[in-house]
mmCIF file of C-alpha atoms and ligand atoms in Angstrom:
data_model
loop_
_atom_site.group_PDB
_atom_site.id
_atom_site.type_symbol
_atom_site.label_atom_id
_atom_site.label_comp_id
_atom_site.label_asym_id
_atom_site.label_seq_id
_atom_site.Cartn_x
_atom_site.Cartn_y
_atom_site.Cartn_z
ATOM 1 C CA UNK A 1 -126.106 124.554 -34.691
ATOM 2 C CA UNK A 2 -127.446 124.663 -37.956
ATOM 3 C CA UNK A 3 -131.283 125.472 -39.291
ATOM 4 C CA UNK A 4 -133.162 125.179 -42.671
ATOM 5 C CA UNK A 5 -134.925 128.298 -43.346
ATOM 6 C CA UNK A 6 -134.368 128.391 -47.665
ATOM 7 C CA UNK A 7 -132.374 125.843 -49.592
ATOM 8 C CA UNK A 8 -129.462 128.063 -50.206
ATOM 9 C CA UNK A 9 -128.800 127.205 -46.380
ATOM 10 C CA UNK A 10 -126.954 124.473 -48.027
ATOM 11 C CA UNK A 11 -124.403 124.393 -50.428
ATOM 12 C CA UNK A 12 -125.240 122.098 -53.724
ATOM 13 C CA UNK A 13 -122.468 119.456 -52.516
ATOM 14 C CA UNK A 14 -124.056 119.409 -49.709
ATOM 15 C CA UNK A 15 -127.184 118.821 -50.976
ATOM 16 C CA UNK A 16 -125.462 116.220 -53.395
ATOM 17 C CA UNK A 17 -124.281 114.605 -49.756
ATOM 18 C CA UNK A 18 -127.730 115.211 -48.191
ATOM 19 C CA UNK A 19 -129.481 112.830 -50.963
ATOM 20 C CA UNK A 20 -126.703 110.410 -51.112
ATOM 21 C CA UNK A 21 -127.454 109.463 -47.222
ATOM 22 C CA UNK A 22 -131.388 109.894 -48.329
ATOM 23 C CA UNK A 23 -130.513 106.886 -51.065
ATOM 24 C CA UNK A 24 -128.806 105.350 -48.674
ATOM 25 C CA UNK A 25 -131.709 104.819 -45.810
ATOM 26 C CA UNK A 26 -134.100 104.157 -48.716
ATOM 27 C CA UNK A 27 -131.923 100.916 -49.728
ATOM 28 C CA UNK A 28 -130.832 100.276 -45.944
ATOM 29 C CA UNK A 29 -133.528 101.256 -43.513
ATOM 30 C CA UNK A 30 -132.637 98.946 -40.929
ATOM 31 C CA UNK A 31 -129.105 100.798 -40.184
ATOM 32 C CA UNK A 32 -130.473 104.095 -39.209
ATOM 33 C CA UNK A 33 -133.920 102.315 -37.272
ATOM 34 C CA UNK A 34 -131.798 103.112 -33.948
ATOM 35 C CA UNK A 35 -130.089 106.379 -35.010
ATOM 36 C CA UNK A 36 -132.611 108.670 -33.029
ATOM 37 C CA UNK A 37 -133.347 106.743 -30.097
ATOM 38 C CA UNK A 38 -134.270 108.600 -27.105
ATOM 39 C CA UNK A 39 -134.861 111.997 -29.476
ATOM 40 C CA UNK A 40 -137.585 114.021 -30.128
ATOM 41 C CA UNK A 41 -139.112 115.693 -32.719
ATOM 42 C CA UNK A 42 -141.695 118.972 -32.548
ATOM 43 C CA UNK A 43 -143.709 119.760 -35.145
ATOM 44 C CA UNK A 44 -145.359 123.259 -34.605
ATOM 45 C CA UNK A 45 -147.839 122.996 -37.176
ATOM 46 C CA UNK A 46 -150.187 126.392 -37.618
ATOM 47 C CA UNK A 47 -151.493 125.790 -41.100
ATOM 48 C CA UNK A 48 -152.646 122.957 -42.595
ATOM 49 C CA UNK A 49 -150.442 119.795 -43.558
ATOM 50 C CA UNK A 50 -150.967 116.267 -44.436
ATOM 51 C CA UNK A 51 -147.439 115.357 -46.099
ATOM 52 C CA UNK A 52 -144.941 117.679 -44.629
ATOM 53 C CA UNK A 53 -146.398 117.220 -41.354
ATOM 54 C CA UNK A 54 -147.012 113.047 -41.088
ATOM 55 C CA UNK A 55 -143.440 112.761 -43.409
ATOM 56 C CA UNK A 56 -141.604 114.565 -41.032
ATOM 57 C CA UNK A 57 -143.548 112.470 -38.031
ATOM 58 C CA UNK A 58 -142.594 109.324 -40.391
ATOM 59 C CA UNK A 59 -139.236 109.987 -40.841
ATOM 60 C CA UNK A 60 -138.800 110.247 -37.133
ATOM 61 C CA UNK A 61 -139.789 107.616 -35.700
ATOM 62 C CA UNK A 62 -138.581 105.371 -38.564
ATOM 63 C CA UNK A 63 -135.304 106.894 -36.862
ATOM 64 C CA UNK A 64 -135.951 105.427 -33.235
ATOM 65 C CA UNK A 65 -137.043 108.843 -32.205
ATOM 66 C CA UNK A 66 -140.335 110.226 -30.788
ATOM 67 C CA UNK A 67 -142.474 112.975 -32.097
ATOM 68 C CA UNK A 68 -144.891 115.961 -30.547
ATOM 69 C CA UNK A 69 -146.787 118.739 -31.748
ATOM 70 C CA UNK A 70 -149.683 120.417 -32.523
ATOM 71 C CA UNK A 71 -151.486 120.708 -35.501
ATOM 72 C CA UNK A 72 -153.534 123.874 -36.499
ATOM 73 C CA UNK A 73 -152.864 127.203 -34.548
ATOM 74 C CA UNK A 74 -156.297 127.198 -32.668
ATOM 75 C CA UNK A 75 -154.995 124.118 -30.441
ATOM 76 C CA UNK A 76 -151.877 125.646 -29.552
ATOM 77 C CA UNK A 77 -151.087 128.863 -27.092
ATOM 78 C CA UNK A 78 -151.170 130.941 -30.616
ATOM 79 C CA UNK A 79 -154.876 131.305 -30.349
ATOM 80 C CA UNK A 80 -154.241 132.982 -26.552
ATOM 81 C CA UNK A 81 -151.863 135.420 -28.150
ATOM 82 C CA UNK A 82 -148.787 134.011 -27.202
ATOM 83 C CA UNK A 83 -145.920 134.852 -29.790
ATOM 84 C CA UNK A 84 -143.749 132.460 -32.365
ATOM 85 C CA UNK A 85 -140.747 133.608 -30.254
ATOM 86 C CA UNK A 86 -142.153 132.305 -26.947
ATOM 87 C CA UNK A 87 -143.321 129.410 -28.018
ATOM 88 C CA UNK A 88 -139.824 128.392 -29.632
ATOM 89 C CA UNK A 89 -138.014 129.573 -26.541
ATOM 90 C CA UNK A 90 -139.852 126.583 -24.156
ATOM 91 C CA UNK A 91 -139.637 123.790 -27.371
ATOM 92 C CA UNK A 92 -135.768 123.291 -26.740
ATOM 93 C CA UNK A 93 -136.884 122.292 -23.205
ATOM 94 C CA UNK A 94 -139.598 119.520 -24.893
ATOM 95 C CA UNK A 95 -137.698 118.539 -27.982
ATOM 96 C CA UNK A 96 -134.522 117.863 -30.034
ATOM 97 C CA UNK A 97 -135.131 119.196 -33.436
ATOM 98 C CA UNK A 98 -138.349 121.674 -34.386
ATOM 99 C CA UNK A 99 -140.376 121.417 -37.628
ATOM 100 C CA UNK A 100 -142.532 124.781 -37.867
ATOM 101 C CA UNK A 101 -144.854 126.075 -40.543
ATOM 102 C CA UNK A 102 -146.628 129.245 -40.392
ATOM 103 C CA UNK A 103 -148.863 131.287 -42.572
ATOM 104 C CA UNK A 104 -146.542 134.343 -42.189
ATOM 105 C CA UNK A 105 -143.603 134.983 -44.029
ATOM 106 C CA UNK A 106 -140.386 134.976 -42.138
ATOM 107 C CA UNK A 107 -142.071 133.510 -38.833
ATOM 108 C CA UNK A 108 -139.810 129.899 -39.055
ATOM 109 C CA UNK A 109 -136.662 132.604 -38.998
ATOM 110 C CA UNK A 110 -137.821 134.544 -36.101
ATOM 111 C CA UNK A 111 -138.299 131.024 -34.678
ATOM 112 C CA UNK A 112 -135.063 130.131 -35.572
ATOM 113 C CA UNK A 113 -133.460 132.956 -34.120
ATOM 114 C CA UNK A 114 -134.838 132.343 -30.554
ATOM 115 C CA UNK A 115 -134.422 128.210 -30.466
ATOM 116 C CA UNK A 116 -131.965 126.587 -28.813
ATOM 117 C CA UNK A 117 -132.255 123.360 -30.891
ATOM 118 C CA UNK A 118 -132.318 123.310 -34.959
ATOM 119 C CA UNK A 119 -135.052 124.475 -36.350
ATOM 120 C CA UNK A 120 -137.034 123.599 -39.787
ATOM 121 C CA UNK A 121 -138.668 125.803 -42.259
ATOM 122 C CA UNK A 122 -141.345 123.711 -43.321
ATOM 123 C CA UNK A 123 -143.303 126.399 -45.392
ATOM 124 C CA UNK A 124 -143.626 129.967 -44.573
ATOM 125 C CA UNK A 125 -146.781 131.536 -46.330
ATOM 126 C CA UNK A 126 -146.234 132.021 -49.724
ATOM 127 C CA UNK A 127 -142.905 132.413 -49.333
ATOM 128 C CA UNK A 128 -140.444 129.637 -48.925
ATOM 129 C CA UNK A 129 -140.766 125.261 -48.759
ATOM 130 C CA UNK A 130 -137.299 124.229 -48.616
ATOM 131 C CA UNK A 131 -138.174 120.601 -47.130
ATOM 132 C CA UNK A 132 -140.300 119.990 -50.393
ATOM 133 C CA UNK A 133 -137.614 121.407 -52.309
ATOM 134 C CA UNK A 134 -135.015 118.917 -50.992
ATOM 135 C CA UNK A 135 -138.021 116.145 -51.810
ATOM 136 C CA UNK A 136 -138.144 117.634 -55.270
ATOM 137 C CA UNK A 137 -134.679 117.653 -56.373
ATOM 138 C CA UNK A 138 -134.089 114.245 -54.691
ATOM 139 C CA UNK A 139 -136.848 113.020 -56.941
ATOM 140 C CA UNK A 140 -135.490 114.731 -59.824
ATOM 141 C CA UNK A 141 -131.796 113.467 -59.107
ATOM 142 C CA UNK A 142 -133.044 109.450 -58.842
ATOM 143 C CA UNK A 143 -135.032 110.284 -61.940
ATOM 144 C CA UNK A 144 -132.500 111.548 -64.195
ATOM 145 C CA UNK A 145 -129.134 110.403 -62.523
ATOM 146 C CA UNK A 146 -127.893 114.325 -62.197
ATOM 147 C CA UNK A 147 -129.776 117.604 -62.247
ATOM 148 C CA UNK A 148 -128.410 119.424 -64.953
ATOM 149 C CA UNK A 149 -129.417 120.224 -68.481
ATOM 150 C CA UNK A 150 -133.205 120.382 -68.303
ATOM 151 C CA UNK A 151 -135.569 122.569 -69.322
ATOM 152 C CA UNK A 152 -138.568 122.465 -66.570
ATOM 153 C CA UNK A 153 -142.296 124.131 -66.781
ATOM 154 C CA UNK A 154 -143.548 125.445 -63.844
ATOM 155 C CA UNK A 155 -147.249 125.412 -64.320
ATOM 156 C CA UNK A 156 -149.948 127.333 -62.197
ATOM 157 C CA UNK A 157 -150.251 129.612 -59.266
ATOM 158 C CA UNK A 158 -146.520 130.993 -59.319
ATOM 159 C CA UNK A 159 -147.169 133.846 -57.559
ATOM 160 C CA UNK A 160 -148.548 132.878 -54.078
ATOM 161 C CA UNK A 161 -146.864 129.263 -54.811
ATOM 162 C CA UNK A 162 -143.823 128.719 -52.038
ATOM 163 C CA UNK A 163 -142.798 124.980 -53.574
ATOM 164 C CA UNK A 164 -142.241 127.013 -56.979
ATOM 165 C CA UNK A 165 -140.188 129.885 -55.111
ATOM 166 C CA UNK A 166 -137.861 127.695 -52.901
ATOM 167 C CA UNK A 167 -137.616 125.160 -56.130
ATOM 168 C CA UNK A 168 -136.790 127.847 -58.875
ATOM 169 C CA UNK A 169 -133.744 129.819 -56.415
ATOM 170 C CA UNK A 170 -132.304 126.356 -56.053
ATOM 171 C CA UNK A 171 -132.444 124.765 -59.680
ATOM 172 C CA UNK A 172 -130.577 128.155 -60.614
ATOM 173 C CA UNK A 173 -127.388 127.017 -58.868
ATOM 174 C CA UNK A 174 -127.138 123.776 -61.377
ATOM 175 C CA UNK A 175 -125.627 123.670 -65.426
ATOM 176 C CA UNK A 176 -128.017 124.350 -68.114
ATOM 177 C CA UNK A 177 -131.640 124.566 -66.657
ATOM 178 C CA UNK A 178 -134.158 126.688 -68.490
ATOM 179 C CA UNK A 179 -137.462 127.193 -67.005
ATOM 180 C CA UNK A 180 -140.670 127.865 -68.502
ATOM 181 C CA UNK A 181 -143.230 129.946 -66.346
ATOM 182 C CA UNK A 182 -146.725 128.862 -67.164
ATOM 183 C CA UNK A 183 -149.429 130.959 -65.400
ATOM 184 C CA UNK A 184 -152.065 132.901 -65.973
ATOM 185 C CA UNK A 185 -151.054 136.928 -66.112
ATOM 186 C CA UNK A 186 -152.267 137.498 -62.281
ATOM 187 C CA UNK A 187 -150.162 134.706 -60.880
ATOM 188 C CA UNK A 188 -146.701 135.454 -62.336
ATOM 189 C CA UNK A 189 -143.456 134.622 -60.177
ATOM 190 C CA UNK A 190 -143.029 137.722 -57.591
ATOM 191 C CA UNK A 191 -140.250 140.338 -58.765
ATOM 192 C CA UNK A 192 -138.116 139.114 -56.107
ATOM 193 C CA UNK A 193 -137.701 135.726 -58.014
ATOM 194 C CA UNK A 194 -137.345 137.085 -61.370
ATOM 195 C CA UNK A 195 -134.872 140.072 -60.318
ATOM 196 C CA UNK A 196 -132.734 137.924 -57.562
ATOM 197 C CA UNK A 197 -133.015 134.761 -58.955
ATOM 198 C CA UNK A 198 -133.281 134.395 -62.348
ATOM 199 C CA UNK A 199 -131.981 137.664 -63.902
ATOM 200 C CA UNK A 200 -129.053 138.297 -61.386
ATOM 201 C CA UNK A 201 -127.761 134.639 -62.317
ATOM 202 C CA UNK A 202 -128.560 134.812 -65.881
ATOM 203 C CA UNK A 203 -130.818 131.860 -65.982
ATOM 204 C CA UNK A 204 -133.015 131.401 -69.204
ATOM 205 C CA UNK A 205 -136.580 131.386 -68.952
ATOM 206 C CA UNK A 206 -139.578 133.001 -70.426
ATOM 207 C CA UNK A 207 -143.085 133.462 -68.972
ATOM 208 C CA UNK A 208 -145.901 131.766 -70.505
ATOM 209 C CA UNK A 209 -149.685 131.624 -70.518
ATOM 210 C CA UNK A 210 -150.233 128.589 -72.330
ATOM 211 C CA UNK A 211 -149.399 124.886 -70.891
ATOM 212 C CA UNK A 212 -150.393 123.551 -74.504
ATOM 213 C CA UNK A 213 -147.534 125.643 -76.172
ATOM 214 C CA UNK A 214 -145.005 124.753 -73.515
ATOM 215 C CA UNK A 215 -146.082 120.961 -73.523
ATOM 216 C CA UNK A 216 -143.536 119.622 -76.334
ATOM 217 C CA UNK A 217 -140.137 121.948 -75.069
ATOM 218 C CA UNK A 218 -140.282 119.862 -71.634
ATOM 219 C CA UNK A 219 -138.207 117.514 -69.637
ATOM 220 C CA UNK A 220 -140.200 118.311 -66.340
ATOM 221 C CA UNK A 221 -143.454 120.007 -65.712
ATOM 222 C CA UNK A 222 -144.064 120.863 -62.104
ATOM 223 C CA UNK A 223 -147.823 120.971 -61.643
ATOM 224 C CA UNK A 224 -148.965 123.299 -58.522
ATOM 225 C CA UNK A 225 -152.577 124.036 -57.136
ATOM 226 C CA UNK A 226 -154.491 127.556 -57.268
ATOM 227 C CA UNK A 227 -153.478 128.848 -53.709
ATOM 228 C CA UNK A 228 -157.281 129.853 -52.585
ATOM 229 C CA UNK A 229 -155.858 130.513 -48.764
ATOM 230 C CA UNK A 230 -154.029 133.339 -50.217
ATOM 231 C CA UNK A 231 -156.642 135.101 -52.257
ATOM 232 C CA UNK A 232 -157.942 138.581 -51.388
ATOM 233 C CA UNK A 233 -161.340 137.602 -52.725
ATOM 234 C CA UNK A 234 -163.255 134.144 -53.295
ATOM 235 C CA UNK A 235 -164.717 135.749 -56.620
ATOM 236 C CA UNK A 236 -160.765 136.153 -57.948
ATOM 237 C CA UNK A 237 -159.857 132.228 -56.937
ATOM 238 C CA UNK A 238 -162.840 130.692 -58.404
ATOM 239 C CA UNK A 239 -161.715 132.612 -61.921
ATOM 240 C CA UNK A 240 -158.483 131.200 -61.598
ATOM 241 C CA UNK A 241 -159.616 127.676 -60.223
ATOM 242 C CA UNK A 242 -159.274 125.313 -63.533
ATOM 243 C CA UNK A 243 -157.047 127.753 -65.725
ATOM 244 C CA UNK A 244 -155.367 125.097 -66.047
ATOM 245 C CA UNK A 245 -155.951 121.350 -66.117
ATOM 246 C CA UNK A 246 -153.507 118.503 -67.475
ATOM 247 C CA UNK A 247 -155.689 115.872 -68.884
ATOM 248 C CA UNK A 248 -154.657 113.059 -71.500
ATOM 249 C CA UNK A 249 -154.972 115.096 -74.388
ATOM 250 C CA UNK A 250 -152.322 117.845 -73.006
ATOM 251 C CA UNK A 251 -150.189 114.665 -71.911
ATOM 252 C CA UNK A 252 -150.008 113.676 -75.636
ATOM 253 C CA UNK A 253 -148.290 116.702 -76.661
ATOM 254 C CA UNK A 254 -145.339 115.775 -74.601
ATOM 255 C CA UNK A 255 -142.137 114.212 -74.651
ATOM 256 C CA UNK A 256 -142.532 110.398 -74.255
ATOM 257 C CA UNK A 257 -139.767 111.060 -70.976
ATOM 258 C CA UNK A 258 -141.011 114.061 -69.680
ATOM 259 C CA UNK A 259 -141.466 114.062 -65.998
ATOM 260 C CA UNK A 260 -144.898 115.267 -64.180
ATOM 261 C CA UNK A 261 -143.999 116.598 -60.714
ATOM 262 C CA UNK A 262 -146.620 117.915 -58.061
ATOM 263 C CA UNK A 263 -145.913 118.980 -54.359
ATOM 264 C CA UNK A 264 -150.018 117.912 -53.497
ATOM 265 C CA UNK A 265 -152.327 118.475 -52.562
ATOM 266 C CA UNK A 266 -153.861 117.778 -55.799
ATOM 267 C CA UNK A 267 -157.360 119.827 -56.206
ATOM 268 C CA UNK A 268 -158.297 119.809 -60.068
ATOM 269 C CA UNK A 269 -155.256 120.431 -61.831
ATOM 270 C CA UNK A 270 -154.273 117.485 -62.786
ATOM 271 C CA UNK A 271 -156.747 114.944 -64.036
ATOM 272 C CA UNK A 272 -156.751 111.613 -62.682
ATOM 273 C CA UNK A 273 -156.676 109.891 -65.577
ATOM 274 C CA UNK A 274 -153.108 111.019 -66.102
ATOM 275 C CA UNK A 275 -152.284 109.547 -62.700
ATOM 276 C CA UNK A 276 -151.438 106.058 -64.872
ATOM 277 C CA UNK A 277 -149.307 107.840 -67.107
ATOM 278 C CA UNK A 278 -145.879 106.357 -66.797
ATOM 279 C CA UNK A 279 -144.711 109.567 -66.773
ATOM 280 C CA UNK A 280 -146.580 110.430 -63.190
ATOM 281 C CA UNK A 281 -144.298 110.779 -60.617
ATOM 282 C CA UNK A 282 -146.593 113.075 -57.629
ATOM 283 C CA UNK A 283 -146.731 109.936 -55.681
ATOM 284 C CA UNK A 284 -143.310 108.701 -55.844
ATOM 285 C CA UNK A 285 -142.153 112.118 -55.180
ATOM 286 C CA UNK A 286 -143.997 112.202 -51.810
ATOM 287 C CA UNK A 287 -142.619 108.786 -50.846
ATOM 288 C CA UNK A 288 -139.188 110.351 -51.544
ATOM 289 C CA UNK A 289 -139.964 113.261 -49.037
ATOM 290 C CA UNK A 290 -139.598 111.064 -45.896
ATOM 291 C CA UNK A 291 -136.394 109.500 -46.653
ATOM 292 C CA UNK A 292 -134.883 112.796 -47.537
ATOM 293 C CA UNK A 293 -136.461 114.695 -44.178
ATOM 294 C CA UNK A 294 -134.580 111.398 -42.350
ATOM 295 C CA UNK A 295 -131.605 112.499 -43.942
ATOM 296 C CA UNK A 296 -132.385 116.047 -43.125
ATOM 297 C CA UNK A 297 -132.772 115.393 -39.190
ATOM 298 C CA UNK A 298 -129.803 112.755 -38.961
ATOM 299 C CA UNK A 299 -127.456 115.836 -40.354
ATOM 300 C CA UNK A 300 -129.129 119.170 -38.098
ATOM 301 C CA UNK A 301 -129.249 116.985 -34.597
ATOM 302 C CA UNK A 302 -125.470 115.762 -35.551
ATOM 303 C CA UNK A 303 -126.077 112.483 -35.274
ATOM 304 C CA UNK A 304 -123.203 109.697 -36.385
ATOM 305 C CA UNK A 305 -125.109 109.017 -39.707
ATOM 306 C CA UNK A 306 -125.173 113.341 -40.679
ATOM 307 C CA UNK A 307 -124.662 113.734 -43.939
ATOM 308 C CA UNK A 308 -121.570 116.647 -43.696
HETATM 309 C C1 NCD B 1 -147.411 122.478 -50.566
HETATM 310 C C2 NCD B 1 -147.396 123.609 -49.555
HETATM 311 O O1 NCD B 1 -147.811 123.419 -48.404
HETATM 312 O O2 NCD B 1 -146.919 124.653 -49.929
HETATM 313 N N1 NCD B 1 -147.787 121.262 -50.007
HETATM 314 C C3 NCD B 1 -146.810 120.460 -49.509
HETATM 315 O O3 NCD B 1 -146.185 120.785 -48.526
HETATM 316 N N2 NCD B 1 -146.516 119.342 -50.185
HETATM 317 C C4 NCD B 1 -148.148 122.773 -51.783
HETATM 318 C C5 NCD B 1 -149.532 123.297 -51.668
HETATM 319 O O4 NCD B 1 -150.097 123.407 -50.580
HETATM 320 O O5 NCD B 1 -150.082 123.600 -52.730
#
């Protein structure tokens, strides 16, 4: 039995496989409509979601299958005191495959530990998103045919931001990607990400302040939100809240193929004037997230269609 706790759970052919079948349902839905008949799916929600959650619901039941869940922790057991690891342990008895996310760090792998059916990462605090990481690089891959040779900007709150940490440890397993770290000096990538990740595998990058400097070197810029849940202080997050905003004027300075990217929420980052920019992708990349978490649950519940 296999989980997905951080991308590196899967090899990059794999993942080459994983997108393949994710290509595949989005050009033939109608094969896989019965693949998951009779299955169910949890989602063990106890943070806020309106994508990863209602893709992952999507995805299943454009599978055949059924889902359940809960929400925000204050509905569930949680808000009695009962632990991640109890909870799991009676899920295997209600469902087939479990999609959890969890404001602490490392609570999906605890889960994951005590489950007796897969079990899905899908965000741990600020720590790891490796479903929108597969929905990223799938997006990337049908925008540019292969993921290699780009340089990328990640723009924003890179500290407390999980999409950016998930998405930078598994771009540094491809050829030639450079990465440009645009944030203000408080929200810089943790050490862990810049000693383990980039350094160890001698990846280029360099760490930036301004997006307006950056803004001509790009192929992709990843936009991400100011992270206000994980502020000490409301004072510090409004300071940081519209450091940085891509508006027309910053979209001029670009290449005329260089990719926006956004996990969303949106709050103010990006203006929505851009959104008509041809080179706006934050909506086709969420639309790419359910066909990709199909492919995700066809492969962990072993199903005829799993991708390896
Ligand atoms: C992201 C998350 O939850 O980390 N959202 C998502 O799943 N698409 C990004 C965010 O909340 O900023």
């Amino acid at each position: 039995m296999r989980h997905l706790m951080s991308p590196l759970d899967f090899s990059v052919s794999e993942l080459e496989k994983l997108m393949d079948l994710g290509d595949d349902i989005e050009k033939n839905p109608q094969k896989y409509a019965h693949a998951c008949d009779g299955m169910r799916l949890a989602t063990c929600f106890y943070e806020p979601s309106t994508r990863t959650r209602l893709s992952f619901e999507s995805a299943m039941l454009r599978l055949g299958g059924s889902v359940l869940g809960f929400s925000e922790a204050g509905s569930s057991s949680a808000a009695k005191g009962e632990s991640v690891s109890d909870t799991i342990k009676v899920m295997g008895a209600y469902a087939n495959i479990v999609a959890i996310r969890h404001p602490k760090e490392g609570a999906p792998l605890v889960a994951s530990i005590n489950s007796d059916v897969p079990v899905i990462n899908a965000g741990d605090g600020g720590h790891q998103h490796p479903t929108q990481t597969l929905t990223d690089l799938h997006t990337i891959r049908s925008l540019t045919g292969k993921i290699e040779n780009l340089t990328i900007g990640l723009c924003g709150d890179l500290k407390f931001g999980r999409t950016v940490h998930s998405l930078i440890t598994a771009l540094a397993r491809y050829n030639n990607i450079r990465f440009i770290l645009i944030s203000p000096e408080e929200l810089k990538i943790p050490d862990y990400i810049r000693e383990d990740v980039l350094k160890k595998n001698n990846i280029p990058y360099e760490e930036v302040v301004s997006l307006e400097e950056a803004m001509p070197k790009l192929d992709i810029l990843y936009m991400t939100r100011i992270q206000r849940e994980r502020f000490f202080n409301e004072e510090e997050y409004l300071r940081m809240r519209g450091f940085y905003i891509l508006d027309k004027e910053k979209m001029s300075l670009a290449k005329e193929k260089m990719m926006v990217l956004h996990p969303l929420p949106r709050v103010n980052e990006i203006s929505t004037a851009v959104d008509k920019d041809p080179r706006a992708f934050y909506f086709k990349q969420a639309e790419k997230g359910v066909y990709i978490r199909m492919a995700l649950i066809l492969t962990l519940l072993e199903t005829e269609f799993k991708a390896f």
